[in-house]
């Protein structure tokens, strides 16, 4: 059975997401729709790409992932469907789909050009409703991606900022702040593997944390800690509190990891 | 297959919406439920009516639209089902359903009086749970609207504030502010049709915009623009920003459109 | 047909809830999932327990209620499934499930220990994804609770703060504040039954309300009122306003009910 997921920066206070679901329900009746999130910060393409990359592996093969964080809607950026070994990624060609696609075997990249599938008239401001929802519904009813446009050879790639490693110092940054105020960084478990058993000291926004914890409960309430989070990223948190509030950090804030002797 | 949508001002931080869905799941098992939005500003009936009007056309015929923005719950206002050519509108008779109903052919207006359908005991404060969810579930299982109460001849109508047109000046107002801070006005595409090709100057809250853009990307970042939005309404936006923050406007703030020579 | 509900403090701005749904969709395809709420205040176990207690009675028998408000994730607290006459409660053994379970006949308490059901590798920080979603999916596919771990004889119980009754004075407190700013208290309808027809005066945070109203519309706009809400709790509200804003009250704020002569 087909399954569609939605990831946007539309929020839930307006009817935009509901309207997209109406379009899907009208064109692909009975197909289940799951919200990944609609709380991506407005127009933050990197945050949307990270969210999609984190979510896709947990869905069944063949799932159709529709994503819209699209500051260039109505402009020259192409609407895209990337077919991978895992399923389909549908959205604007602005890097949003690239981290999820990059984790996987890409089978086909389709520039969505078949206007017969789109809603008519098509607005310049709401392609989630007029372009991407109809395309997701078409895929869900079994229309092949290749039939929805022109195959192209590449898509816009977005890269996570690189971690700078010099001697025993790693210079990274905060790349995602969650609802609890936890600070996820671009420092991955793999970056830390060369130094097994060494003491790490993590500094972000004036807050210094000694060592990695296994759980949020490993320190006293109100104390900061660092751990490798559920996405495999180094994260700074505050037990029963908010590391965002404590450190003032936000996406882009530098993080330094010092490897002990 | 039946389909139920929900539009309320209940927010998502409490279990109210989940409880309504529980009532529907218990009485109409397997019927899909789609949230239009639960983020209508508390007790803003006009905002709820606009949202419902914008969403209904995108859903399949026969959809049951349950809406609750109901400051008068428990008082004399009637619970209503309006059956139209498109489907069913279920909610309080306070104008909330009237804009969506007004766009369509009304077939039947039913004052919901059959207490056997309601939850018992029925609270005075949560008719979404006790009255409207059971009614939507009954409709979804095929019970005709006429069987749920008494036919009546009229419903409370809410009107969008009128645009005042004098010579080459249109005086309107902001009627809806979305999650991005975009300002939708009561000036419709139709209001602008008499002056094709003329230069328009739009003023709201001290901000002045020259001309209409086709897309949000047509101006530089941080600059204001005006366009006809996906609902067919004149909208003031700020590229990669918030027109609400820039102009201080909110629903009711005057908007002036000047038509050039 | 199986049905799964979700109640968490994860919020909707991150992909956490979507990822849990992905795990369920992969392991129990086609099983409907209903959100009770994800807006429980972070790590407020009592608020989560109240929400679950309020919602469970409205769902069909056999429903699987998955709840996660889990400040001790990864620590020694046990993952639990409580099977009752109504259905299944799945979540951490920290009191979160206890109010809902306490309203019902408990048939079986299972310490969830069968690691073959969990996601592997299992994180220390996201048991909603790695432990509880797989368990809910397993139950939804018909695996008996008893097969998922070890039966135990008790679970952690959380109690609602007791109302202190002396002569004609009831000393209670605010236990839940909703989206509208309404203040629900631990004073139940049953506490008020011994004094039928007597005038009640309710005081919270310097605001004094005389008498109980039947509906929110019973007083003038902006005026405070008290009523027995849809959960059977004494509630203080402000018509067309917010009692939280008016009184400054929050969970824990004392409430005094004086019974007149």
XYZ file of C-alpha atoms in Angstrom:
783
model
C 0.000 0.000 0.000
C 1.255 3.476 -0.849
C 2.130 5.912 1.940
C 2.794 9.658 1.673
C 4.711 11.761 4.191
C 4.739 15.554 4.443
C 7.598 17.796 5.630
C 7.164 21.566 5.355
C 7.756 24.927 6.990
C 4.040 25.783 6.669
C 3.265 25.462 10.376
C -0.108 24.180 11.534
C -1.877 27.441 12.321
C -3.081 27.947 8.741
C -5.043 25.579 6.461
C -2.133 25.078 4.031
C -1.257 21.558 5.162
C -4.924 20.552 5.355
C -5.476 21.809 1.819
C -2.559 19.719 0.522
C -4.115 16.701 2.218
C -7.445 17.528 0.566
C -5.790 17.488 -2.849
C -4.202 14.120 -2.065
C -7.480 12.702 -0.673
C -9.317 13.801 -3.825
C -6.774 12.268 -6.195
C -5.533 9.251 -4.244
C -8.452 8.303 -1.974
C -7.594 6.195 1.041
C -3.822 6.643 0.821
C -2.502 7.271 4.353
C -0.641 10.540 4.940
C 1.855 10.955 7.792
C 3.212 14.320 8.908
C 6.954 14.236 9.500
C 6.759 17.834 10.681
C 5.469 21.194 9.509
C 7.576 23.041 12.037
C 10.739 23.533 10.014
C 11.727 27.143 10.666
C 10.380 29.314 7.821
C 12.557 29.023 4.729
C 15.387 27.173 6.516
C 16.234 24.715 3.752
C 19.125 23.100 5.656
C 16.926 22.385 8.687
C 14.317 20.829 6.405
C 16.949 18.710 4.687
C 18.272 17.449 8.033
C 14.762 16.579 9.211
C 14.019 14.643 6.041
C 17.347 12.824 6.219
C 16.619 11.823 9.823
C 13.104 10.594 9.079
C 13.285 8.743 5.760
C 15.141 5.625 6.993
C 12.311 4.784 9.417
C 9.572 4.611 6.782
C 8.667 1.562 4.689
C 10.304 1.097 1.268
C 8.373 2.822 -1.499
C 7.143 5.649 0.727
C 6.524 8.945 -1.098
C 8.146 11.787 0.842
C 6.764 15.196 -0.127
C 8.794 18.120 1.229
C 8.302 21.860 0.790
C 10.640 24.499 2.195
C 10.639 26.704 -0.821
C 11.623 30.368 -0.599
C 12.006 30.401 -4.405
C 8.468 29.182 -5.165
C 7.279 30.454 -8.531
C 10.831 31.267 -9.643
C 13.197 29.265 -11.854
C 14.002 26.451 -9.371
C 12.713 23.147 -10.741
C 10.086 20.913 -9.138
C 11.705 17.489 -8.715
C 11.079 13.838 -7.979
C 14.104 11.818 -6.911
C 13.490 8.077 -6.993
C 15.830 6.114 -4.739
C 16.152 2.536 -3.557
C 14.011 3.531 -0.565
C 11.214 5.440 -2.238
C 10.408 8.833 -3.697
C 11.456 12.351 -2.685
C 9.216 15.078 -4.123
C 9.880 18.794 -3.720
C 11.749 21.849 -4.982
C 15.259 21.440 -6.395
C 16.894 23.734 -3.861
C 18.896 21.233 -1.821
C 15.982 20.247 0.439
C 15.895 16.680 -0.854
C 19.645 16.269 -1.240
C 20.739 14.993 2.179
C 18.081 12.257 2.228
C 18.875 11.380 -1.399
C 22.601 11.394 -0.695
C 22.257 8.628 1.876
C 20.750 6.349 -0.707
C 21.090 4.890 -4.204
C 19.541 7.333 -6.648
C 17.692 5.537 -9.428
C 16.121 8.397 -11.327
C 15.836 12.195 -11.152
C 12.757 13.645 -12.813
C 12.139 17.325 -13.509
C 8.366 17.510 -12.997
C 7.029 19.122 -16.151
C 3.761 17.333 -16.949
C 1.278 20.143 -16.383
C -1.673 17.803 -16.891
C -0.938 16.441 -13.421
C -0.811 19.848 -11.728
C -3.823 21.763 -10.441
C -5.132 24.349 -12.897
C -4.881 27.285 -12.597
C -1.481 26.927 -10.940
C -0.582 29.658 -8.457
C 2.877 31.195 -8.229
C 2.905 30.971 -4.451
C 1.597 27.565 -3.351
C 3.211 24.744 -5.300
C 2.702 22.448 -2.299
C -0.982 22.462 -3.249
C -0.772 22.934 -7.020
C 2.291 20.886 -8.016
C 3.734 18.671 -5.282
C 0.529 17.257 -3.730
C -0.862 16.242 -7.142
C 2.474 14.621 -8.038
C 2.598 12.681 -4.751
C -0.996 11.555 -5.322
C -0.124 10.461 -8.875
C 2.832 8.392 -7.612
C 0.595 6.883 -4.914
C -1.850 5.684 -7.549
C 0.970 3.893 -9.369
C 1.954 6.370 -12.076
C 5.713 5.950 -12.604
C 7.948 8.915 -11.797
C 9.370 8.830 -15.313
C 5.909 9.595 -16.717
C 5.660 12.863 -14.773
C 8.379 14.819 -16.506
C 11.836 14.794 -18.017
C 14.715 12.783 -16.649
C 17.660 14.946 -15.639
C 21.125 13.994 -14.473
C 21.664 15.991 -11.301
C 19.998 17.829 -8.446
C 21.050 20.727 -6.263
C 23.134 19.487 -3.371
C 23.276 21.015 0.038
C 26.127 20.175 2.307
C 26.241 20.080 6.053
C 29.011 22.464 7.182
C 32.313 20.573 7.424
C 33.942 19.814 10.773
C 37.476 21.176 10.906
C 39.815 18.664 12.553
C 43.288 19.836 13.622
C 45.409 17.740 15.941
C 43.216 17.073 18.931
C 40.742 19.901 18.258
C 37.445 19.555 16.358
C 35.752 22.781 15.249
C 32.116 22.223 14.403
C 28.852 24.063 14.857
C 25.289 23.725 16.003
C 23.141 22.644 13.031
C 19.755 21.904 14.623
C 17.976 22.971 17.794
C 15.010 20.874 18.866
C 11.836 21.597 20.839
C 13.562 20.709 24.134
C 16.379 23.187 23.416
C 18.874 20.382 22.745
C 21.713 21.453 20.419
C 22.605 18.972 17.672
C 25.971 19.593 16.019
C 27.660 18.587 12.769
C 30.117 16.482 14.798
C 29.181 12.866 14.115
C 29.940 9.701 16.034
C 32.492 8.904 13.273
C 34.448 12.076 14.074
C 34.939 10.824 17.627
C 35.861 7.216 16.783
C 39.647 7.855 16.326
C 39.946 8.660 20.040
C 38.321 5.815 21.933
C 38.465 6.179 25.690
C 39.929 9.696 25.568
C 38.350 12.407 27.654
C 36.448 14.923 25.510
C 35.748 18.506 26.507
C 32.960 20.212 24.585
C 32.527 23.983 24.548
C 29.570 25.899 23.093
C 28.613 29.510 23.787
C 30.687 29.743 26.960
C 29.363 26.478 28.407
C 31.929 23.725 28.968
C 31.027 20.061 29.289
C 33.515 17.399 30.389
C 33.023 13.971 28.893
C 30.187 12.246 27.093
C 27.136 10.938 28.917
C 25.039 7.969 27.871
C 21.679 9.456 28.888
C 20.029 12.771 29.750
C 19.674 11.527 33.328
C 23.431 11.097 33.874
C 23.937 14.537 35.446
C 22.083 16.539 38.084
C 19.009 18.586 37.128
C 19.997 21.890 35.523
C 23.492 20.626 34.580
C 24.726 20.564 30.981
C 25.809 17.329 29.324
C 26.944 16.053 25.948
C 25.925 12.819 24.255
C 25.630 11.197 20.869
C 21.957 11.648 20.029
C 19.416 9.477 18.249
C 20.588 10.811 14.858
C 24.222 9.893 15.543
C 25.209 13.534 16.172
C 27.072 15.087 19.089
C 24.454 16.969 21.097
C 24.648 19.373 24.010
C 21.680 19.265 26.404
C 20.736 20.447 29.872
C 19.010 17.947 32.145
C 15.401 18.950 32.783
C 16.232 22.232 31.069
C 17.084 23.861 27.739
C 20.635 24.085 26.381
C 19.410 26.750 23.970
C 18.348 28.927 26.887
C 21.498 28.148 28.921
C 24.034 28.748 26.157
C 22.214 31.138 23.863
C 23.316 28.935 20.959
C 21.454 28.610 17.685
C 22.197 27.031 14.312
C 25.651 28.255 13.279
C 27.026 28.755 16.792
C 30.586 27.276 16.942
C 31.235 24.120 18.936
C 34.729 23.028 19.946
C 35.636 19.491 20.993
C 38.991 19.071 22.709
C 40.415 15.560 22.925
C 42.269 14.921 26.205
C 45.697 13.281 26.551
C -15.538 6.287 1.166
C -16.473 8.884 3.774
C -13.910 11.476 4.877
C -14.123 13.873 7.828
C -12.154 17.110 8.214
C -11.666 19.129 11.396
C -11.233 22.900 11.723
C -11.121 24.400 15.226
C -9.517 26.975 17.493
C -8.635 24.246 20.024
C -4.904 24.282 19.346
C -2.876 21.094 19.569
C -1.375 21.457 23.037
C -4.404 19.913 24.779
C -6.132 16.562 24.163
C -9.358 18.178 22.875
C -8.773 17.362 19.207
C -7.559 13.855 20.029
C -10.687 13.244 22.110
C -12.943 14.304 19.212
C -11.058 11.853 16.999
C -11.571 9.136 19.614
C -15.331 9.711 19.525
C -15.286 9.486 15.729
C -13.074 6.363 15.756
C -15.442 4.689 18.214
C -18.561 5.477 16.208
C -17.292 5.413 12.623
C -14.315 3.016 12.722
C -11.853 3.343 9.868
C -13.145 6.659 8.526
C -10.139 8.865 7.718
C -9.912 12.211 9.513
C -7.915 15.138 8.106
C -7.043 18.226 10.119
C -7.601 21.428 8.172
C -6.166 23.364 11.097
C -6.682 23.741 14.832
C -4.775 27.003 14.906
C -7.624 29.432 14.271
C -7.056 32.238 16.774
C -9.218 31.568 19.863
C -12.837 32.528 19.231
C -12.112 34.352 15.951
C -15.163 33.168 14.029
C -14.322 35.184 10.882
C -10.821 33.676 10.674
C -12.311 30.203 11.044
C -14.895 30.918 8.349
C -12.188 32.134 5.938
C -10.074 29.049 6.591
C -13.002 26.718 5.958
C -13.951 28.606 2.796
C -10.370 28.309 1.513
C -10.104 24.588 2.269
C -13.451 23.048 1.296
C -13.045 23.273 -2.523
C -9.941 21.048 -2.419
C -11.644 18.083 -0.734
C -13.573 15.322 -2.500
C -17.351 15.661 -2.953
C -19.280 14.311 0.019
C -16.594 15.224 2.555
C -17.925 15.984 6.046
C -16.377 19.225 7.327
C -16.640 19.580 11.097
C -15.771 23.067 12.377
C -15.789 24.460 15.902
C -14.979 28.064 16.777
C -17.702 28.504 19.301
C -17.547 31.232 21.953
C -21.275 30.709 22.565
C -21.031 26.978 23.363
C -23.778 25.876 25.723
C -25.841 28.990 24.972
C -28.794 29.447 22.604
C -26.878 29.229 19.300
C -28.018 26.180 17.325
C -25.852 23.212 16.324
C -26.164 22.912 12.554
C -25.516 20.694 9.553
C -25.557 22.425 6.177
C -25.685 19.992 3.281
C -24.387 21.438 0.026
C -23.601 20.176 -3.438
C -20.042 19.580 -2.210
C -20.660 17.828 1.087
C -21.575 18.567 4.686
C -20.691 21.458 6.994
C -21.202 20.652 10.681
C -20.771 23.190 13.495
C -22.326 26.017 15.489
C -24.767 28.410 13.776
C -22.672 31.497 14.456
C -21.499 32.346 10.942
C -18.544 29.949 11.000
C -19.998 27.765 8.241
C -21.514 30.585 6.223
C -18.666 31.608 3.908
C -18.012 28.018 2.794
C -21.762 27.404 2.425
C -22.217 30.675 0.549
C -19.860 29.556 -2.196
C -22.009 26.561 -2.913
C -25.535 25.315 -3.607
C -27.230 24.719 -0.258
C -29.446 21.632 -0.354
C -30.579 21.364 3.227
C -30.074 23.093 6.576
C -30.630 20.895 9.615
C -30.874 22.095 13.211
C -29.232 19.176 15.032
C -31.727 18.165 17.692
C -31.610 14.381 17.861
C -30.145 13.871 21.320
C -29.899 10.113 20.791
C -26.895 10.805 18.555
C -25.095 13.031 21.074
C -22.841 11.797 23.849
C -24.595 11.482 27.197
C -24.219 13.239 29.527
C -23.679 16.251 27.287
C -21.413 18.945 28.692
C -22.154 22.661 28.353
C -18.579 23.429 27.347
C -17.356 20.870 24.805
C -19.881 20.326 22.037
C -17.013 19.406 19.674
C -16.826 16.154 21.630
C -20.443 15.714 22.708
C -22.445 16.984 19.723
C -20.433 17.674 16.580
C -18.084 14.643 16.546
C -20.980 12.191 17.049
C -22.941 13.931 14.270
C -19.980 13.790 11.859
C -19.520 10.108 12.695
C -23.242 9.464 12.083
C -23.065 11.150 8.677
C -19.925 9.131 7.863
C -21.787 5.892 8.553
C -24.462 6.909 6.058
C -27.177 8.368 8.278
C -28.841 11.162 6.253
C -28.532 14.720 7.594
C -32.323 15.069 7.590
C -32.569 12.260 10.152
C -30.427 14.152 12.680
C -32.748 17.019 13.449
C -35.234 19.531 12.124
C -34.928 21.216 8.763
C -34.705 24.987 9.014
C -34.698 27.646 6.345
C -31.719 29.829 7.136
C -28.366 30.026 8.885
C -26.419 32.891 10.423
C -24.368 34.630 7.776
C -21.054 36.307 8.323
C -19.788 38.773 5.806
C -16.272 39.677 4.897
C -15.844 43.433 5.415
C -16.724 45.278 2.206
C -14.065 47.006 0.105
C -14.890 50.673 -0.391
C -14.184 51.728 -3.978
C -14.125 55.462 -4.807
C -12.689 56.686 -8.076
C -9.231 55.187 -8.242
C -8.945 54.382 -4.517
C -9.791 51.052 -2.912
C -10.135 51.025 0.871
C -9.902 47.515 2.266
C -8.402 45.829 5.282
C -6.243 42.940 6.427
C -8.500 39.937 7.103
C -6.041 37.102 7.725
C -2.406 36.875 8.803
C -0.642 33.595 8.162
C 2.233 31.755 9.843
C 4.814 33.487 7.614
C 3.457 36.920 8.575
C 1.880 37.439 5.145
C -1.120 39.812 5.222
C -4.160 38.682 3.240
C -6.710 41.425 2.555
C -10.369 41.592 1.559
C -9.306 43.032 -1.818
C -9.939 40.290 -4.339
C -8.557 39.745 -7.823
C -11.981 40.839 -9.113
C -11.583 44.256 -7.474
C -8.436 44.844 -9.517
C -9.768 43.635 -12.880
C -11.280 46.992 -13.975
C -7.777 48.473 -14.220
C -5.681 46.120 -16.306
C -2.127 47.265 -16.809
C -2.445 50.228 -14.443
C 0.212 50.747 -11.794
C -1.091 49.932 -8.295
C 0.321 51.381 -5.110
C -0.574 49.495 -1.942
C -0.232 51.022 1.517
C -0.597 49.215 4.828
C 0.585 50.379 8.247
C 3.002 52.970 6.823
C 4.549 50.529 4.341
C 4.139 51.400 0.668
C 4.469 48.870 -2.148
C 4.592 49.857 -5.806
C 3.100 47.369 -8.224
C 2.094 43.739 -8.036
C 4.658 40.929 -8.114
C 4.082 37.458 -9.472
C 6.148 35.631 -6.848
C 7.687 36.129 -3.391
C 11.115 36.018 -5.035
C 10.491 39.046 -7.273
C 12.071 41.550 -4.875
C 15.270 41.630 -2.833
C 15.414 39.896 0.553
C 13.813 42.023 3.268
C 11.793 44.072 0.767
C 7.987 44.256 0.861
C 5.883 43.145 -2.081
C 2.241 42.671 -3.004
C 0.708 39.817 -4.967
C -2.535 37.981 -5.527
C -2.220 34.967 -3.245
C -3.315 31.345 -3.569
C -6.806 32.246 -2.257
C -7.284 34.969 -4.893
C -6.738 37.768 -2.342
C -4.409 40.752 -2.487
C -1.584 39.970 -0.073
C 1.294 42.016 1.312
C 4.447 40.026 2.104
C 8.119 40.630 2.858
C 10.635 38.451 1.038
C 12.388 36.099 3.454
C 10.712 38.062 6.247
C 7.402 38.839 7.935
C 5.060 41.603 6.748
C 3.296 41.385 10.106
C 6.540 42.274 11.867
C 7.496 44.955 9.319
C 4.136 46.746 9.217
C 2.649 45.936 12.613
C -0.577 45.055 10.798
C -3.170 42.600 12.064
C -6.726 41.660 11.046
C -8.649 44.924 10.710
C -5.675 47.111 9.783
C -6.674 49.374 6.817
C -5.173 48.755 3.393
C -5.327 51.342 0.606
C -4.834 50.550 -3.071
C -4.235 53.512 -5.348
C -4.695 52.997 -9.076
C -2.177 54.955 -11.152
C -2.996 57.029 -14.254
C -9.291 -3.163 13.613
C -6.383 -2.025 15.763
C -5.932 1.654 16.558
C -2.893 3.383 18.086
C -2.903 6.749 19.858
C 0.129 8.895 20.693
C 0.568 11.251 23.660
C 3.965 12.903 24.161
C 5.822 16.057 25.133
C 7.796 15.957 21.851
C 6.017 18.930 20.265
C 5.417 19.034 16.546
C 8.296 21.238 15.434
C 10.750 18.333 15.159
C 10.450 15.042 13.234
C 10.292 12.900 16.404
C 6.573 12.147 16.200
C 6.757 11.553 12.440
C 9.625 9.110 12.954
C 7.609 7.131 15.528
C 4.778 6.937 12.999
C 7.232 5.728 10.366
C 8.310 2.885 12.654
C 4.663 1.953 13.234
C 3.825 2.203 9.516
C 6.761 -0.063 8.674
C 5.848 -2.710 11.246
C 2.041 -2.494 11.320
C 1.078 -1.215 7.862
C -2.360 0.368 7.580
C -3.015 0.671 11.302
C -4.546 4.107 11.954
C -2.665 6.407 14.331
C -4.409 9.236 16.196
C -2.539 11.991 18.016
C -4.011 12.723 21.440
C -1.513 15.563 21.815
C 2.224 16.169 21.594
C 1.928 19.430 23.478
C 2.355 18.145 27.025
C 4.756 20.610 28.634
C 8.300 19.181 28.428
C 8.850 16.533 31.087
C 5.629 17.311 32.987
C 4.638 13.741 33.829
C 1.530 14.764 35.813
C 0.180 16.848 32.921
C 0.744 13.922 30.583
C -1.013 11.538 32.968
C -4.025 13.868 33.235
C -4.253 14.199 29.462
C -4.138 10.432 28.986
C -6.741 9.894 31.711
C -9.046 12.423 30.024
C -8.673 10.919 26.563
C -8.701 7.137 27.024
C -12.442 6.733 27.819
C -13.422 8.188 24.434
C -11.512 5.644 22.347
C -12.796 2.238 21.245
C -12.067 -0.827 23.406
C -8.761 -2.445 22.519
C -7.082 0.832 21.529
C -3.302 0.900 22.062
C -2.338 4.134 23.832
C 1.365 4.936 23.485
C 2.548 7.721 25.797
C 6.005 9.214 26.263
C 6.853 11.928 28.779
C 10.102 10.447 29.901
C 12.750 12.569 31.612
C 14.443 9.337 32.793
C 14.856 7.820 29.308
C 17.843 5.488 29.165
C 17.968 5.210 32.970
C 16.626 2.464 35.249
C 12.895 3.206 34.841
C 11.160 0.264 33.177
C 9.351 0.321 29.827
C 5.833 -0.949 30.510
C 2.646 -2.202 28.925
C -0.445 -2.116 31.142
C -3.333 -4.134 29.728
C -6.714 -3.047 31.030
C -10.342 -3.813 30.299
C -10.285 -0.878 27.865
C -7.085 -1.544 25.968
C -3.331 -1.118 26.275
C -1.199 1.614 27.847
C 2.416 1.604 26.629
C 5.118 3.885 28.005
C 7.689 4.486 30.745
C 6.956 3.305 34.301
C 7.185 6.760 35.827
C 3.551 7.372 36.749
C 2.548 8.613 33.290
C 0.215 5.680 32.671
C -1.068 5.398 36.228
C -4.052 7.758 36.255
C -5.552 6.232 33.115
C -4.812 2.728 34.428
C -6.240 3.590 37.829
C -9.647 4.348 36.351
C -9.886 0.876 34.935
C -9.565 -2.852 35.654
C -5.919 -3.797 35.228
C -5.553 -7.223 33.656
C -1.827 -7.506 33.215
C 1.334 -5.440 33.758
C 4.243 -6.349 31.487
C 7.811 -5.118 31.887
C 8.847 -4.842 28.234
C 12.072 -6.821 27.973
C 11.937 -8.630 24.633
C 14.755 -6.898 22.788
C 13.921 -8.727 19.559
C 10.941 -6.382 19.222
C 12.948 -3.184 19.765
C 14.820 -1.316 17.061
C 18.513 -2.204 16.911
C 20.741 -0.459 17.764
C 18.646 1.021 20.548
C 19.504 4.604 21.515
C 19.627 5.797 25.098
C 17.687 8.924 24.294
C 14.723 8.073 22.057
C 12.791 5.083 23.359
C 9.639 6.445 21.728
C 11.203 5.400 18.435
C 13.285 2.415 19.522
C 11.131 0.729 22.182
C 7.579 2.045 22.481
C 6.640 2.446 18.792
C 7.811 -1.104 17.951
C 5.885 -2.470 20.949
C 2.694 -0.617 19.944
C 3.102 -1.928 16.385
C 3.591 -5.472 17.701
C 0.409 -5.246 19.792
C -1.445 -3.844 16.763
C -0.468 -6.892 14.725
C -1.956 -9.161 17.367
C 1.081 -10.174 19.431
C -0.149 -10.566 23.017
C 1.278 -8.221 25.640
C 2.424 -11.179 27.710
C 4.746 -12.238 24.894
C 6.632 -8.921 24.975
C 8.264 -9.215 28.380
C 7.911 -10.283 31.969
C 4.741 -9.935 33.970
C 5.173 -7.779 37.055
C 2.801 -7.023 39.886
C 2.831 -3.245 40.184
C 3.499 0.024 38.417
C 4.572 3.446 39.618
C 1.563 5.433 40.712
C 1.202 9.165 40.484
C -1.396 10.907 42.535
C -3.255 14.084 41.829
C -2.628 16.473 44.740
C -5.294 15.952 47.417
C -7.970 18.566 48.087
C -7.934 19.644 51.724
C -11.490 19.950 53.055
C -12.051 21.720 56.404
C -15.514 22.800 57.451
C -16.803 24.874 54.592
C -13.411 25.535 52.996
C -11.841 23.489 50.187
C -8.145 24.037 49.520
C -7.126 22.765 46.111
C -4.836 23.852 43.308
C -4.602 24.414 39.595
C -3.480 21.165 37.947
C -3.838 21.907 34.227
C -3.913 25.050 32.109
C -5.273 24.696 28.605
C -4.657 26.534 25.334
C -7.463 29.025 26.076
C -5.908 29.876 29.451
C -8.661 28.044 31.353
C -7.507 26.800 34.765
C -8.547 23.243 35.638
C -8.256 22.376 39.341
C -8.083 19.200 41.398
C -11.512 20.045 42.863
C -13.904 17.549 41.329
C -17.668 17.629 40.943
C -17.780 15.053 43.764
C -16.099 17.502 46.165
C -18.956 19.941 45.619
C -21.842 17.449 45.923
C -22.195 17.667 49.741
C -23.361 21.288 49.411
C -26.166 21.355 46.875
C -27.620 24.769 46.295
C -25.084 26.561 48.474
C -23.323 29.621 47.108
C -19.685 28.928 46.300
C -16.958 31.550 46.199
C -13.815 30.561 44.335
C -10.518 32.414 44.758
C -7.379 31.932 42.667
C -4.413 34.289 42.406
C -6.309 37.289 43.775
C -9.318 36.771 41.492
C -12.626 36.035 43.215
C -15.561 34.374 41.481
C -19.024 34.151 43.034
C -21.051 31.104 42.112
C -20.818 28.456 39.431
C -21.862 29.129 35.854
C -23.228 26.569 33.419
C -21.488 27.956 30.324
C -18.634 30.261 29.314
C -21.232 32.688 27.956
C -22.954 33.200 31.311
C -20.969 36.327 32.216
C -19.985 39.499 30.355
C -16.937 39.500 28.081
C -13.726 39.871 30.073
C -15.362 38.659 33.309
C -14.081 35.629 35.230
C -16.337 32.643 35.897
C -16.149 29.169 37.389
C -17.745 26.004 36.080
C -17.422 22.240 36.135
C -15.560 21.493 32.925
C -15.785 18.675 30.398
C -13.421 16.518 32.521
C -15.614 16.923 35.642
C -13.157 19.370 37.236
C -13.783 22.805 38.739
C -12.374 25.297 36.248
C -11.802 29.029 36.351
C -12.133 30.812 33.010
C -12.493 34.346 31.649
C -15.132 34.897 28.993
C -13.533 35.699 25.633
C -10.233 35.937 27.507
C -7.583 33.979 29.372
C -7.799 33.177 33.079
C -4.091 32.381 33.016
C -3.332 35.923 31.875
C -5.862 37.498 34.279
C -4.829 35.590 37.399
C -1.208 34.725 36.693
C -2.014 31.195 37.841
C -0.171 28.070 36.681
C -0.143 24.422 37.759
C 0.351 24.407 41.522
C -1.291 27.778 42.198
C -3.647 27.422 45.224
C -7.402 27.574 44.719
C -9.821 28.145 47.602
C -13.516 27.296 47.465
C -15.655 28.810 50.208
C -19.112 27.325 50.773
C -21.698 29.943 51.718
C -24.233 29.632 54.521
